[in-house]
PDB file of C-alpha atoms in Angstrom:
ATOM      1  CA  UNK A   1     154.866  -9.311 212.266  1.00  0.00           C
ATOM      2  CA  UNK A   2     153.749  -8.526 209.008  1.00  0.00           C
ATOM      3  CA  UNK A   3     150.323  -9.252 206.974  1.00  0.00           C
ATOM      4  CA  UNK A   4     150.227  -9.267 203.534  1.00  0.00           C
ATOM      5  CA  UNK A   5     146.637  -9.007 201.837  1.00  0.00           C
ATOM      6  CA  UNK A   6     145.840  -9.351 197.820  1.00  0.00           C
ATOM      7  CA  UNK A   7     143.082  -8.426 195.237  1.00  0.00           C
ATOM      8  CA  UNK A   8     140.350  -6.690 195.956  1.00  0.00           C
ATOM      9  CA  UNK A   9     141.272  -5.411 199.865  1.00  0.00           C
ATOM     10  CA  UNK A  10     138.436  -3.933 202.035  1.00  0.00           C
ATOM     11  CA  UNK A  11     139.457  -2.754 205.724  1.00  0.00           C
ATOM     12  CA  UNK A  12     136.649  -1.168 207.913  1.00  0.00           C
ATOM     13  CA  UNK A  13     137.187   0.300 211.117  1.00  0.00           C
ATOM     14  CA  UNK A  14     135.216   2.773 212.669  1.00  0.00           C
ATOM     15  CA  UNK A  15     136.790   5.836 211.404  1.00  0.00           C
ATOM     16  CA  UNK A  16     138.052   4.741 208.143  1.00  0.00           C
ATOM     17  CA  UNK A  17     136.991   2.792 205.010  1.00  0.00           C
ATOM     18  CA  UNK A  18     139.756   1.381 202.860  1.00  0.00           C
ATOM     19  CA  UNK A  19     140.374  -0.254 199.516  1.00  0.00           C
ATOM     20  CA  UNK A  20     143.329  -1.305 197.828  1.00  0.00           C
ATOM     21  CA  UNK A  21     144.472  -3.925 195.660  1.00  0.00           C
ATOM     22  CA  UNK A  22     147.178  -4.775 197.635  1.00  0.00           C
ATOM     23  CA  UNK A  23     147.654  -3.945 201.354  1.00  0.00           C
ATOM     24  CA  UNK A  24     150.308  -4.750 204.403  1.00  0.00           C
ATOM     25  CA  UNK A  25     149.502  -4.829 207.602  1.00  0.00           C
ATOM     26  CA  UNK A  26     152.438  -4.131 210.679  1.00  0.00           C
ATOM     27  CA  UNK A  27     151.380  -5.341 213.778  1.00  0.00           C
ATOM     28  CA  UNK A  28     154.467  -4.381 215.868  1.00  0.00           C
ATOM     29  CA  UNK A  29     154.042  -0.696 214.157  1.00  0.00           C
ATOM     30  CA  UNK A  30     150.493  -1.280 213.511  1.00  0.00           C
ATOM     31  CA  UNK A  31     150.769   0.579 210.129  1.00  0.00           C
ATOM     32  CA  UNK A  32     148.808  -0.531 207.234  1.00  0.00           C
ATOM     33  CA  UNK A  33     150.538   0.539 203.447  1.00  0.00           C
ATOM     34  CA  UNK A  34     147.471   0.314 200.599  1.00  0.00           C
ATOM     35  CA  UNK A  35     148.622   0.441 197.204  1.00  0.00           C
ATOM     36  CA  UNK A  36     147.403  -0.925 194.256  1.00  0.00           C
ATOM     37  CA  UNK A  37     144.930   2.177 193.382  1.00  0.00           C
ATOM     38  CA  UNK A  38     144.429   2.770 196.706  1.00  0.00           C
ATOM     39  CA  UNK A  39     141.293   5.090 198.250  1.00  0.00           C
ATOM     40  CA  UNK A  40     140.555   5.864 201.887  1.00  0.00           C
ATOM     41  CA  UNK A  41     137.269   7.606 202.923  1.00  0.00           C
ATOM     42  CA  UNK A  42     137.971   9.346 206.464  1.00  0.00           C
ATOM     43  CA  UNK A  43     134.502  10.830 207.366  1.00  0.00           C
ATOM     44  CA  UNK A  44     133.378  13.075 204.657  1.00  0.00           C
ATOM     45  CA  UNK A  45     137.395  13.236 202.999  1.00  0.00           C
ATOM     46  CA  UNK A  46     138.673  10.989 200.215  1.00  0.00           C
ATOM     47  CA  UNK A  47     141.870  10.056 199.802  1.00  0.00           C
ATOM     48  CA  UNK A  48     143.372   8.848 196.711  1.00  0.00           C
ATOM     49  CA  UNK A  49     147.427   8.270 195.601  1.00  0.00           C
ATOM     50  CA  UNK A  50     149.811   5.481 194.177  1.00  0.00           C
ATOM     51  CA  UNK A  51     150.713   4.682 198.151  1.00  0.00           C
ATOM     52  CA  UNK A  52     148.840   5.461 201.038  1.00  0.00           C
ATOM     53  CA  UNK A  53     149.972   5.032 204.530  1.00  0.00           C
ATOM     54  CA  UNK A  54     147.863   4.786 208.166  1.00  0.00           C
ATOM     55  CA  UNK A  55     149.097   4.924 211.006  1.00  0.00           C
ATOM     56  CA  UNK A  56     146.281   3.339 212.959  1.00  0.00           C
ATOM     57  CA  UNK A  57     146.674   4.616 216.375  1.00  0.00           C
ATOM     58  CA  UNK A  58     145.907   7.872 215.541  1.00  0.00           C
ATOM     59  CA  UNK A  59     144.453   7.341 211.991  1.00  0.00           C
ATOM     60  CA  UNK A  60     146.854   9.813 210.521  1.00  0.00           C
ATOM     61  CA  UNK A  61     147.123   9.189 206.578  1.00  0.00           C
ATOM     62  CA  UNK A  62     150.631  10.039 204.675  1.00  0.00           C
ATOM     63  CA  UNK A  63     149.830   9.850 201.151  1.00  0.00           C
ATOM     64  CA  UNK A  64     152.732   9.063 198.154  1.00  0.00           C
ATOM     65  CA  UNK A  65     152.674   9.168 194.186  1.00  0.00           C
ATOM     66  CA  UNK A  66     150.057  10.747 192.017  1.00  0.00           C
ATOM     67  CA  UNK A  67     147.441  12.315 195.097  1.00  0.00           C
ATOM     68  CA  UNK A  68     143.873  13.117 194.887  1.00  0.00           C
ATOM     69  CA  UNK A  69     141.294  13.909 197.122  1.00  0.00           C
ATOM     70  CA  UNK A  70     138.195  15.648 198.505  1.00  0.00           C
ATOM     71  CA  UNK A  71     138.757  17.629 202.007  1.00  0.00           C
ATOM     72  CA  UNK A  72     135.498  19.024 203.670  1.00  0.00           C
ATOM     73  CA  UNK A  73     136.573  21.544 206.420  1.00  0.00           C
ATOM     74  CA  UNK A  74     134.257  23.175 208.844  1.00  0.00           C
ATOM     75  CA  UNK A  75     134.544  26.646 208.561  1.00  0.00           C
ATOM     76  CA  UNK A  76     134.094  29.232 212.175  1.00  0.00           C
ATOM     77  CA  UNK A  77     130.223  29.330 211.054  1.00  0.00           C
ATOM     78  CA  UNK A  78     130.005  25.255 211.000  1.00  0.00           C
ATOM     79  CA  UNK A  79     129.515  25.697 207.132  1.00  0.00           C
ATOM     80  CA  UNK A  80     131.168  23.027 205.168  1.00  0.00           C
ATOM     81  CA  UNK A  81     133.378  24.121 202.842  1.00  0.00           C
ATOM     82  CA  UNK A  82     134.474  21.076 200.161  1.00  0.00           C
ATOM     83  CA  UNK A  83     138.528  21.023 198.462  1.00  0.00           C
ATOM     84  CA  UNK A  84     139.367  19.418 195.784  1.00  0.00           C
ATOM     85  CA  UNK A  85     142.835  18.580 195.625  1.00  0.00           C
ATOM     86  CA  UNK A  86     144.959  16.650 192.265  1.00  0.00           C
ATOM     87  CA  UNK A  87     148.938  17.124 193.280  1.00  0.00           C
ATOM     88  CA  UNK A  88     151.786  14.922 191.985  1.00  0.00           C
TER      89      UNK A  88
END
């Protein structure tokens, strides 16, 4: 079945923070599709695009549209090393 949520959306789970304006919510693929200026903060990473999908059994976060976003790898040293990425 399928969930539709409006204005001002705010989904917490453990590993991810999400806000949208608009968001729908599959429970038979349990999938959640943010739009709406969409943002997802995944640890230290921010995600940002026109579309944003989760698939939330594994978390993994396919991103559509205009995409921005801050990516902090660790590097072999356990430095953190911080990209910026603006792609459309």
């Amino acid at each position: 079945s399928i969930t539709l949520i409006q204005i001002k959306v705010r989904i917490i789970s453990e590993d991810l923070v999400c806000r949208s304006d608009f968001a729908e919510y599959n429970s038979d693929k349990n999938t959640l599709v943010l739009t709406g200026d969409p943002i997802v903060y995944k640890g230290e990473d921010v995600f940002k695009a026109s579309k944003i999908n989760i698939n939330l059994d594994n978390n993994d976060i396919v991103m559509e549209g205009k995409v921005k976003g801050n990516i902090t790898e660790e590097s072999k040293e356990d430095n953190k090393k911080e990209t910026e990425t603006d792609q459309e």
